[in-house]
mmCIF file of C-alpha atoms in Angstrom:
data_model
loop_
_atom_site.group_PDB
_atom_site.id
_atom_site.type_symbol
_atom_site.label_atom_id
_atom_site.label_comp_id
_atom_site.label_asym_id
_atom_site.label_seq_id
_atom_site.Cartn_x
_atom_site.Cartn_y
_atom_site.Cartn_z
ATOM 1 C CA MET A 900 -46.587 -37.432 -54.122
ATOM 2 C CA ALA A 901 -46.767 -33.868 -52.244
ATOM 3 C CA VAL A 902 -44.307 -33.475 -49.385
ATOM 4 C CA GLN A 903 -47.278 -32.854 -47.080
ATOM 5 C CA ASP A 904 -49.088 -35.787 -48.240
ATOM 6 C CA GLN A 905 -46.025 -38.356 -47.822
ATOM 7 C CA ASP A 906 -46.919 -41.230 -45.383
ATOM 8 C CA LEU A 907 -44.016 -41.634 -43.231
ATOM 9 C CA THR A 908 -45.361 -44.975 -41.480
ATOM 10 C CA GLY A 909 -42.022 -46.876 -40.334
ATOM 11 C CA LYS A 910 -40.070 -43.526 -40.469
ATOM 12 C CA THR A 911 -38.099 -43.113 -37.057
ATOM 13 C CA VAL A 912 -37.428 -38.919 -36.221
ATOM 14 C CA VAL A 913 -35.924 -37.715 -33.358
ATOM 15 C CA LEU A 914 -36.607 -33.834 -32.591
ATOM 16 C CA THR A 915 -34.605 -32.009 -30.058
ATOM 17 C CA GLY A 916 -36.034 -28.929 -28.625
ATOM 18 C CA ALA A 917 -39.414 -30.474 -29.196
ATOM 19 C CA SER A 918 -41.212 -29.431 -26.168
ATOM 20 C CA SER A 919 -42.099 -26.209 -27.212
ATOM 21 C CA GLY A 920 -42.126 -24.132 -30.374
ATOM 22 C CA ILE A 921 -41.805 -25.305 -33.731
ATOM 23 C CA GLY A 922 -39.921 -28.393 -32.667
ATOM 24 C CA ALA A 923 -43.346 -29.321 -30.744
ATOM 25 C CA VAL A 924 -45.581 -28.554 -34.185
ATOM 26 C CA ALA A 925 -43.071 -30.502 -35.956
ATOM 27 C CA ALA A 926 -43.182 -33.478 -34.022
ATOM 28 C CA ALA A 927 -47.486 -33.320 -34.061
ATOM 29 C CA THR A 928 -46.805 -32.809 -38.012
ATOM 30 C CA LEU A 929 -44.702 -35.699 -38.627
ATOM 31 C CA GLY A 930 -46.402 -38.110 -36.086
ATOM 32 C CA ALA A 931 -49.672 -37.077 -37.974
ATOM 33 C CA ARG A 932 -48.465 -38.592 -40.965
ATOM 34 C CA GLY A 933 -47.270 -41.977 -39.639
ATOM 35 C CA ALA A 934 -43.937 -41.275 -38.181
ATOM 36 C CA THR A 935 -42.199 -42.620 -35.029
ATOM 37 C CA VAL A 936 -41.339 -39.419 -33.175
ATOM 38 C CA ALA A 937 -39.041 -39.310 -30.315
ATOM 39 C CA VAL A 938 -39.718 -36.265 -28.681
ATOM 40 C CA VAL A 939 -36.524 -34.828 -26.786
ATOM 41 C CA GLY A 940 -37.157 -31.834 -24.354
ATOM 42 C CA ARG A 941 -35.943 -30.651 -20.643
ATOM 43 C CA ASP A 942 -39.423 -29.753 -19.486
ATOM 44 C CA PRO A 943 -40.867 -33.551 -18.564
ATOM 45 C CA GLU A 944 -44.598 -32.216 -18.579
ATOM 46 C CA ARG A 945 -44.306 -30.244 -21.637
ATOM 47 C CA THR A 946 -42.124 -33.144 -23.317
ATOM 48 C CA ALA A 947 -44.817 -35.771 -22.436
ATOM 49 C CA GLU A 948 -47.754 -33.604 -23.245
ATOM 50 C CA VAL A 949 -46.125 -33.066 -26.987
ATOM 51 C CA ALA A 950 -44.982 -36.613 -27.058
ATOM 52 C CA ALA A 951 -48.967 -38.093 -26.617
ATOM 53 C CA LYS A 952 -49.822 -35.402 -29.316
ATOM 54 C CA ALA A 953 -47.853 -36.704 -31.626
ATOM 55 C CA GLY A 954 -48.086 -40.508 -30.749
ATOM 56 C CA GLY A 955 -44.450 -40.845 -30.088
ATOM 57 C CA GLU A 956 -42.169 -41.120 -26.759
ATOM 58 C CA PRO A 957 -40.568 -38.764 -24.552
ATOM 59 C CA PHE A 958 -37.142 -38.501 -24.014
ATOM 60 C CA LEU A 959 -35.705 -35.762 -21.103
ATOM 61 C CA ALA A 960 -32.189 -34.340 -22.302
ATOM 62 C CA ASP A 961 -30.387 -30.959 -21.010
ATOM 63 C CA PHE A 962 -28.047 -29.763 -23.688
ATOM 64 C CA ALA A 963 -26.171 -27.757 -21.250
ATOM 65 C CA ARG A 964 -25.064 -31.009 -19.651
ATOM 66 C CA PHE A 965 -22.816 -33.730 -21.941
ATOM 67 C CA ASP A 966 -23.606 -36.412 -19.385
ATOM 68 C CA GLU A 967 -27.510 -36.107 -20.428
ATOM 69 C CA VAL A 968 -26.480 -35.899 -24.006
ATOM 70 C CA ARG A 969 -24.681 -39.153 -23.565
ATOM 71 C CA LYS A 970 -27.190 -40.736 -21.833
ATOM 72 C CA LEU A 971 -29.779 -39.681 -24.421
ATOM 73 C CA ALA A 972 -27.691 -41.050 -27.275
ATOM 74 C CA ASP A 973 -27.666 -44.306 -25.490
ATOM 75 C CA GLN A 974 -31.438 -44.309 -24.697
ATOM 76 C CA LEU A 975 -32.246 -43.594 -28.672
ATOM 77 C CA LEU A 976 -29.680 -46.219 -29.902
ATOM 78 C CA ASP A 977 -31.150 -48.845 -27.471
ATOM 79 C CA ARG A 978 -34.769 -47.708 -28.774
ATOM 80 C CA TYR A 979 -34.656 -47.663 -32.271
ATOM 81 C CA PRO A 980 -32.970 -49.897 -34.600
ATOM 82 C CA ARG A 981 -33.135 -46.963 -37.240
ATOM 83 C CA ILE A 982 -33.048 -43.667 -36.943
ATOM 84 C CA ASP A 983 -34.564 -41.927 -40.207
ATOM 85 C CA VAL A 984 -34.218 -38.377 -39.180
ATOM 86 C CA LEU A 985 -32.502 -36.430 -36.489
ATOM 87 C CA ALA A 986 -33.545 -33.119 -36.062
ATOM 88 C CA ASN A 987 -30.816 -31.118 -34.242
ATOM 89 C CA ASN A 988 -33.607 -28.081 -32.974
ATOM 90 C CA ALA A 989 -32.471 -27.238 -29.627
ATOM 91 C CA GLY A 990 -31.088 -24.046 -28.839
ATOM 92 C CA GLY A 991 -31.393 -20.965 -26.876
ATOM 93 C CA SER A 992 -29.827 -17.029 -25.911
ATOM 94 C CA TRP A 993 -28.786 -16.082 -22.751
ATOM 95 C CA PRO A 994 -27.732 -12.579 -21.850
ATOM 96 C CA LYS A 995 -24.640 -13.344 -19.992
ATOM 97 C CA ARG A 996 -21.654 -15.398 -20.084
ATOM 98 C CA THR A 997 -22.113 -18.346 -18.283
ATOM 99 C CA ALA A 998 -19.803 -21.388 -17.688
ATOM 100 C CA THR A 999 -22.014 -25.000 -17.451
ATOM 101 C CA ALA A 1000 -20.853 -27.906 -15.685
ATOM 102 C CA ASP A 1001 -18.705 -29.192 -18.329
ATOM 103 C CA GLY A 1002 -16.531 -26.041 -18.106
ATOM 104 C CA ASN A 1003 -17.865 -24.693 -21.670
ATOM 105 C CA GLU A 1004 -19.784 -21.311 -22.550
ATOM 106 C CA LEU A 1005 -23.516 -21.810 -22.369
ATOM 107 C CA THR A 1006 -24.741 -20.609 -25.687
ATOM 108 C CA PHE A 1007 -21.900 -22.505 -27.744
ATOM 109 C CA GLN A 1008 -22.482 -25.729 -25.593
ATOM 110 C CA VAL A 1009 -26.136 -26.101 -25.922
ATOM 111 C CA ASN A 1010 -26.585 -24.606 -29.601
ATOM 112 C CA HIS A 1011 -23.400 -26.152 -31.491
ATOM 113 C CA LEU A 1012 -21.387 -28.993 -29.372
ATOM 114 C CA SER A 1013 -24.330 -30.817 -27.759
ATOM 115 C CA PRO A 1014 -25.990 -31.066 -31.288
ATOM 116 C CA PHE A 1015 -22.379 -32.210 -32.439
ATOM 117 C CA LEU A 1016 -22.075 -34.549 -30.028
ATOM 118 C CA LEU A 1017 -25.413 -36.074 -29.996
ATOM 119 C CA THR A 1018 -24.767 -36.425 -34.129
ATOM 120 C CA THR A 1019 -21.748 -38.310 -33.492
ATOM 121 C CA LEU A 1020 -22.649 -40.854 -30.881
ATOM 122 C CA LEU A 1021 -25.641 -41.558 -33.402
ATOM 123 C CA LEU A 1022 -23.775 -41.407 -36.473
ATOM 124 C CA ASP A 1023 -23.227 -45.209 -37.153
ATOM 125 C CA ARG A 1024 -26.940 -45.878 -37.064
ATOM 126 C CA LEU A 1025 -27.612 -42.723 -39.105
ATOM 127 C CA VAL A 1026 -25.147 -43.978 -41.673
ATOM 128 C CA GLN A 1027 -26.607 -47.206 -41.561
ATOM 129 C CA SER A 1028 -30.275 -45.626 -42.019
ATOM 130 C CA GLN A 1029 -29.186 -43.398 -44.539
ATOM 131 C CA ALA A 1030 -30.574 -40.743 -42.550
ATOM 132 C CA ARG A 1031 -30.981 -37.297 -42.831
ATOM 133 C CA VAL A 1032 -29.600 -34.503 -40.306
ATOM 134 C CA ILE A 1033 -31.693 -31.345 -40.337
ATOM 135 C CA ASN A 1034 -29.923 -28.431 -38.131
ATOM 136 C CA THR A 1035 -32.046 -25.155 -36.847
ATOM 137 C CA ALA A 1036 -29.796 -22.260 -37.933
ATOM 138 C CA SER A 1037 -30.668 -18.409 -38.220
ATOM 139 C CA VAL A 1038 -29.976 -15.820 -40.556
ATOM 140 C CA THR A 1039 -28.209 -14.301 -37.565
ATOM 141 C CA TYR A 1040 -24.834 -16.089 -38.470
ATOM 142 C CA ARG A 1041 -24.676 -13.362 -41.429
ATOM 143 C CA MET A 1042 -23.426 -11.031 -38.343
ATOM 144 C CA ALA A 1043 -20.985 -13.763 -36.942
ATOM 145 C CA LYS A 1044 -17.211 -14.119 -36.525
ATOM 146 C CA LEU A 1045 -16.408 -17.384 -35.054
ATOM 147 C CA ASN A 1046 -13.098 -17.442 -33.432
ATOM 148 C CA LEU A 1047 -12.248 -20.429 -31.788
ATOM 149 C CA ASP A 1048 -10.006 -19.080 -29.275
ATOM 150 C CA THR A 1049 -12.634 -17.357 -27.613
ATOM 151 C CA VAL A 1050 -15.780 -18.412 -28.560
ATOM 152 C CA ASN A 1051 -16.179 -21.102 -26.198
ATOM 153 C CA ALA A 1052 -14.440 -19.109 -23.008
ATOM 154 C CA THR A 1053 -16.123 -19.004 -19.849
ATOM 155 C CA THR A 1054 -14.427 -15.304 -18.998
ATOM 156 C CA GLY A 1055 -13.967 -12.281 -20.765
ATOM 157 C CA SER A 1056 -16.443 -9.872 -22.283
ATOM 158 C CA PHE A 1057 -19.711 -11.055 -23.732
ATOM 159 C CA ASN A 1058 -22.316 -9.875 -26.350
ATOM 160 C CA GLN A 1059 -25.654 -11.999 -25.861
ATOM 161 C CA MET A 1060 -26.570 -11.366 -30.059
ATOM 162 C CA GLY A 1061 -22.787 -12.185 -30.672
ATOM 163 C CA ALA A 1062 -22.488 -15.344 -29.031
ATOM 164 C CA TYR A 1063 -26.020 -16.583 -30.339
ATOM 165 C CA ALA A 1064 -24.882 -15.468 -34.050
ATOM 166 C CA ALA A 1065 -21.553 -17.587 -33.618
ATOM 167 C CA SER A 1066 -23.336 -20.450 -32.486
ATOM 168 C CA LYS A 1067 -25.616 -20.582 -35.623
ATOM 169 C CA LEU A 1068 -22.837 -19.784 -37.842
ATOM 170 C CA ALA A 1069 -21.017 -23.204 -36.029
ATOM 171 C CA ASN A 1070 -24.689 -25.063 -37.028
ATOM 172 C CA ILE A 1071 -23.922 -23.889 -40.865
ATOM 173 C CA VAL A 1072 -20.247 -24.612 -40.801
ATOM 174 C CA PHE A 1073 -20.583 -28.239 -38.945
ATOM 175 C CA THR A 1074 -23.660 -29.128 -41.542
ATOM 176 C CA ARG A 1075 -21.370 -28.602 -44.316
ATOM 177 C CA GLU A 1076 -18.447 -30.604 -43.079
ATOM 178 C CA LEU A 1077 -21.070 -33.360 -42.029
ATOM 179 C CA ALA A 1078 -21.936 -33.478 -45.597
ATOM 180 C CA ARG A 1079 -18.335 -33.672 -47.017
ATOM 181 C CA ARG A 1080 -16.965 -36.596 -44.430
ATOM 182 C CA THR A 1081 -20.318 -38.936 -45.109
ATOM 183 C CA GLU A 1082 -20.046 -38.308 -48.751
ATOM 184 C CA GLY A 1083 -21.551 -41.441 -50.791
ATOM 185 C CA THR A 1084 -23.098 -42.923 -47.483
ATOM 186 C CA GLY A 1085 -26.279 -42.002 -48.287
ATOM 187 C CA LEU A 1086 -26.527 -39.954 -45.245
ATOM 188 C CA VAL A 1087 -28.134 -36.220 -46.400
ATOM 189 C CA THR A 1088 -27.824 -33.095 -43.994
ATOM 190 C CA ALA A 1089 -29.063 -29.261 -44.170
ATOM 191 C CA ALA A 1090 -29.384 -26.114 -42.223
ATOM 192 C CA PHE A 1091 -32.288 -23.792 -42.192
ATOM 193 C CA HIS A 1092 -33.480 -20.620 -40.879
ATOM 194 C CA PRO A 1093 -37.151 -20.874 -39.754
ATOM 195 C CA GLY A 1094 -38.072 -17.315 -39.879
ATOM 196 C CA ALA A 1095 -38.328 -14.742 -37.208
ATOM 197 C CA VAL A 1096 -40.571 -17.307 -34.764
ATOM 198 C CA ALA A 1097 -42.413 -16.154 -31.822
ATOM 199 C CA THR A 1098 -41.024 -19.103 -29.634
ATOM 200 C CA HIS A 1099 -39.262 -19.487 -26.223
ATOM 201 C CA VAL A 1100 -35.795 -19.000 -27.838
ATOM 202 C CA TYR A 1101 -36.573 -15.289 -26.774
ATOM 203 C CA ASP A 1102 -37.034 -15.881 -23.046
ATOM 204 C CA ASN A 1103 -33.967 -14.471 -22.246
ATOM 205 C CA ALA A 1104 -34.041 -11.649 -24.310
ATOM 206 C CA PRO A 1105 -33.242 -8.108 -22.184
ATOM 207 C CA PHE A 1106 -36.365 -5.494 -20.985
ATOM 208 C CA GLY A 1107 -39.321 -8.601 -21.244
ATOM 209 C CA LEU A 1108 -39.254 -8.793 -24.614
ATOM 210 C CA GLY A 1109 -39.582 -12.698 -24.843
ATOM 211 C CA THR A 1110 -43.062 -12.479 -23.125
ATOM 212 C CA LEU A 1111 -43.927 -9.428 -25.685
ATOM 213 C CA ILE A 1112 -42.803 -11.563 -28.707
ATOM 214 C CA ARG A 1113 -44.860 -14.506 -27.556
ATOM 215 C CA SER A 1114 -47.584 -12.159 -27.210
ATOM 216 C CA PRO A 1115 -50.400 -11.351 -29.971
ATOM 217 C CA LEU A 1116 -48.545 -7.857 -30.197
ATOM 218 C CA SER A 1117 -45.901 -9.347 -32.298
ATOM 219 C CA ARG A 1118 -47.662 -10.898 -34.961
ATOM 220 C CA PRO A 1119 -46.826 -7.950 -37.720
ATOM 221 C CA PHE A 1120 -42.956 -8.994 -37.086
ATOM 222 C CA PHE A 1121 -42.922 -12.412 -35.411
ATOM 223 C CA ILE A 1122 -44.633 -15.577 -37.371
ATOM 224 C CA ARG A 1123 -46.032 -18.546 -35.321
ATOM 225 C CA PRO A 1124 -44.465 -21.806 -34.459
ATOM 226 C CA GLU A 1125 -46.829 -23.234 -37.232
ATOM 227 C CA LYS A 1126 -45.332 -21.249 -39.774
ATOM 228 C CA GLY A 1127 -41.852 -21.673 -38.616
ATOM 229 C CA SER A 1128 -41.714 -25.625 -38.634
ATOM 230 C CA GLU A 1129 -42.538 -25.615 -41.917
ATOM 231 C CA PRO A 1130 -38.975 -25.827 -43.184
ATOM 232 C CA LEU A 1131 -37.879 -28.178 -40.889
ATOM 233 C CA VAL A 1132 -40.942 -30.243 -41.978
ATOM 234 C CA HIS A 1133 -40.191 -29.759 -45.492
ATOM 235 C CA LEU A 1134 -36.097 -30.507 -45.062
ATOM 236 C CA ALA A 1135 -37.145 -33.740 -43.194
ATOM 237 C CA THR A 1136 -39.203 -35.211 -46.077
ATOM 238 C CA THR A 1137 -38.251 -33.692 -49.128
ATOM 239 C CA ASP A 1138 -36.913 -35.599 -52.464
ATOM 240 C CA GLU A 1139 -34.997 -32.441 -53.692
ATOM 241 C CA PRO A 1140 -31.108 -32.131 -53.397
ATOM 242 C CA ILE A 1141 -30.355 -30.544 -50.071
ATOM 243 C CA ASN A 1142 -27.185 -32.271 -49.183
ATOM 244 C CA GLY A 1143 -24.747 -29.450 -46.975
ATOM 245 C CA GLN A 1144 -26.921 -26.941 -47.929
ATOM 246 C CA TYR A 1145 -28.173 -23.636 -45.925
ATOM 247 C CA PHE A 1146 -32.034 -22.607 -46.271
ATOM 248 C CA HIS A 1147 -33.429 -19.532 -45.918
ATOM 249 C CA ARG A 1148 -36.945 -21.066 -44.849
ATOM 250 C CA THR A 1149 -37.267 -23.275 -47.779
ATOM 251 C CA LYS A 1150 -35.036 -21.087 -50.377
ATOM 252 C CA LEU A 1151 -31.786 -21.824 -51.059
ATOM 253 C CA GLU A 1152 -29.236 -19.318 -49.786
ATOM 254 C CA GLN A 1153 -25.554 -19.525 -50.355
ATOM 255 C CA PRO A 1154 -23.673 -18.226 -47.231
ATOM 256 C CA SER A 1155 -22.570 -14.664 -47.431
ATOM 257 C CA VAL A 1156 -20.071 -15.431 -44.524
ATOM 258 C CA LYS A 1157 -16.611 -16.468 -45.968
ATOM 259 C CA GLN A 1158 -15.970 -18.891 -42.552
ATOM 260 C CA ALA A 1159 -18.998 -20.825 -43.829
ATOM 261 C CA VAL A 1160 -17.689 -21.866 -46.846
ATOM 262 C CA ASP A 1161 -14.240 -22.629 -45.968
ATOM 263 C CA PRO A 1162 -13.453 -25.947 -45.758
ATOM 264 C CA ALA A 1163 -9.992 -25.761 -43.672
ATOM 265 C CA PHE A 1164 -12.237 -23.375 -40.997
ATOM 266 C CA ALA A 1165 -14.709 -26.549 -41.335
ATOM 267 C CA GLN A 1166 -12.177 -29.150 -40.356
ATOM 268 C CA GLN A 1167 -11.031 -26.682 -37.787
ATOM 269 C CA LEU A 1168 -13.737 -26.351 -35.910
ATOM 270 C CA TRP A 1169 -14.863 -29.975 -36.213
ATOM 271 C CA GLU A 1170 -11.467 -31.143 -34.819
ATOM 272 C CA MET A 1171 -12.207 -28.829 -31.811
ATOM 273 C CA SER A 1172 -15.425 -29.633 -31.217
ATOM 274 C CA GLU A 1173 -14.376 -33.478 -30.901
ATOM 275 C CA GLN A 1174 -11.692 -32.490 -28.470
ATOM 276 C CA VAL A 1175 -13.959 -30.491 -26.304
ATOM 277 C CA THR A 1176 -17.023 -32.657 -26.078
ATOM 278 C CA GLY A 1177 -14.842 -36.057 -26.389
ATOM 279 C CA ALA A 1178 -16.961 -37.275 -29.331
ATOM 280 C CA PRO A 1179 -16.012 -40.825 -30.994
ATOM 281 C CA ARG A 1180 -13.264 -40.171 -34.253
#
């Protein structure tokens, strides 16, 4: 059976960053195939609208706050006896170094620490369900250098693209280490680059480029969310072996950055993330 024809009735999918962009499209696609979709977003109206279109339920959480991530995990565990897919798709990019209420660098918390925390809080349920965890990364990881001593600092020099790239490298490292730690349990995890997609992730780009990117003028250079959602849906449903892998859209790519495939570094990032988030060990 082709992936696009799969009946997902009885499957529960949790999609973060789903109030717009590729998350919203993926929610509608998976819901149309019969999946029960938990639509997670920050904006109440947009999240409710996407959930209604997907025939699912809205959940509100700001990933810049660990207390909201913990509340979200409690709500999901109370509501769903099994979770078949967790899609960690929430993310963003900010032009200035900003400290969150939890005392972390905003880009690193939203793009890595909060997805890490949510996954670990749900991990027992995910393992019991033999779920798959799909992480939205980015090709920008190729230019990243992830310094664990400075990546989460709330003071010092700051480069918007460098911070974003480092967080996306962290997504890939996390994916590989999650696969190692859950080996033999039936849980499957993968990360992917969706392509250059015209979404709200560019809203904080300099010189008003975010608005331009989401306009028809960007079509020669940026794909639409409908196209960008395809790898997420594919990895969430495919029977192909994907565990621990990174995909450039749907094409398997061996990470070209040494840190991405360094087992010792992966353990260091995991341990640092546990300490910062207070995640269960």
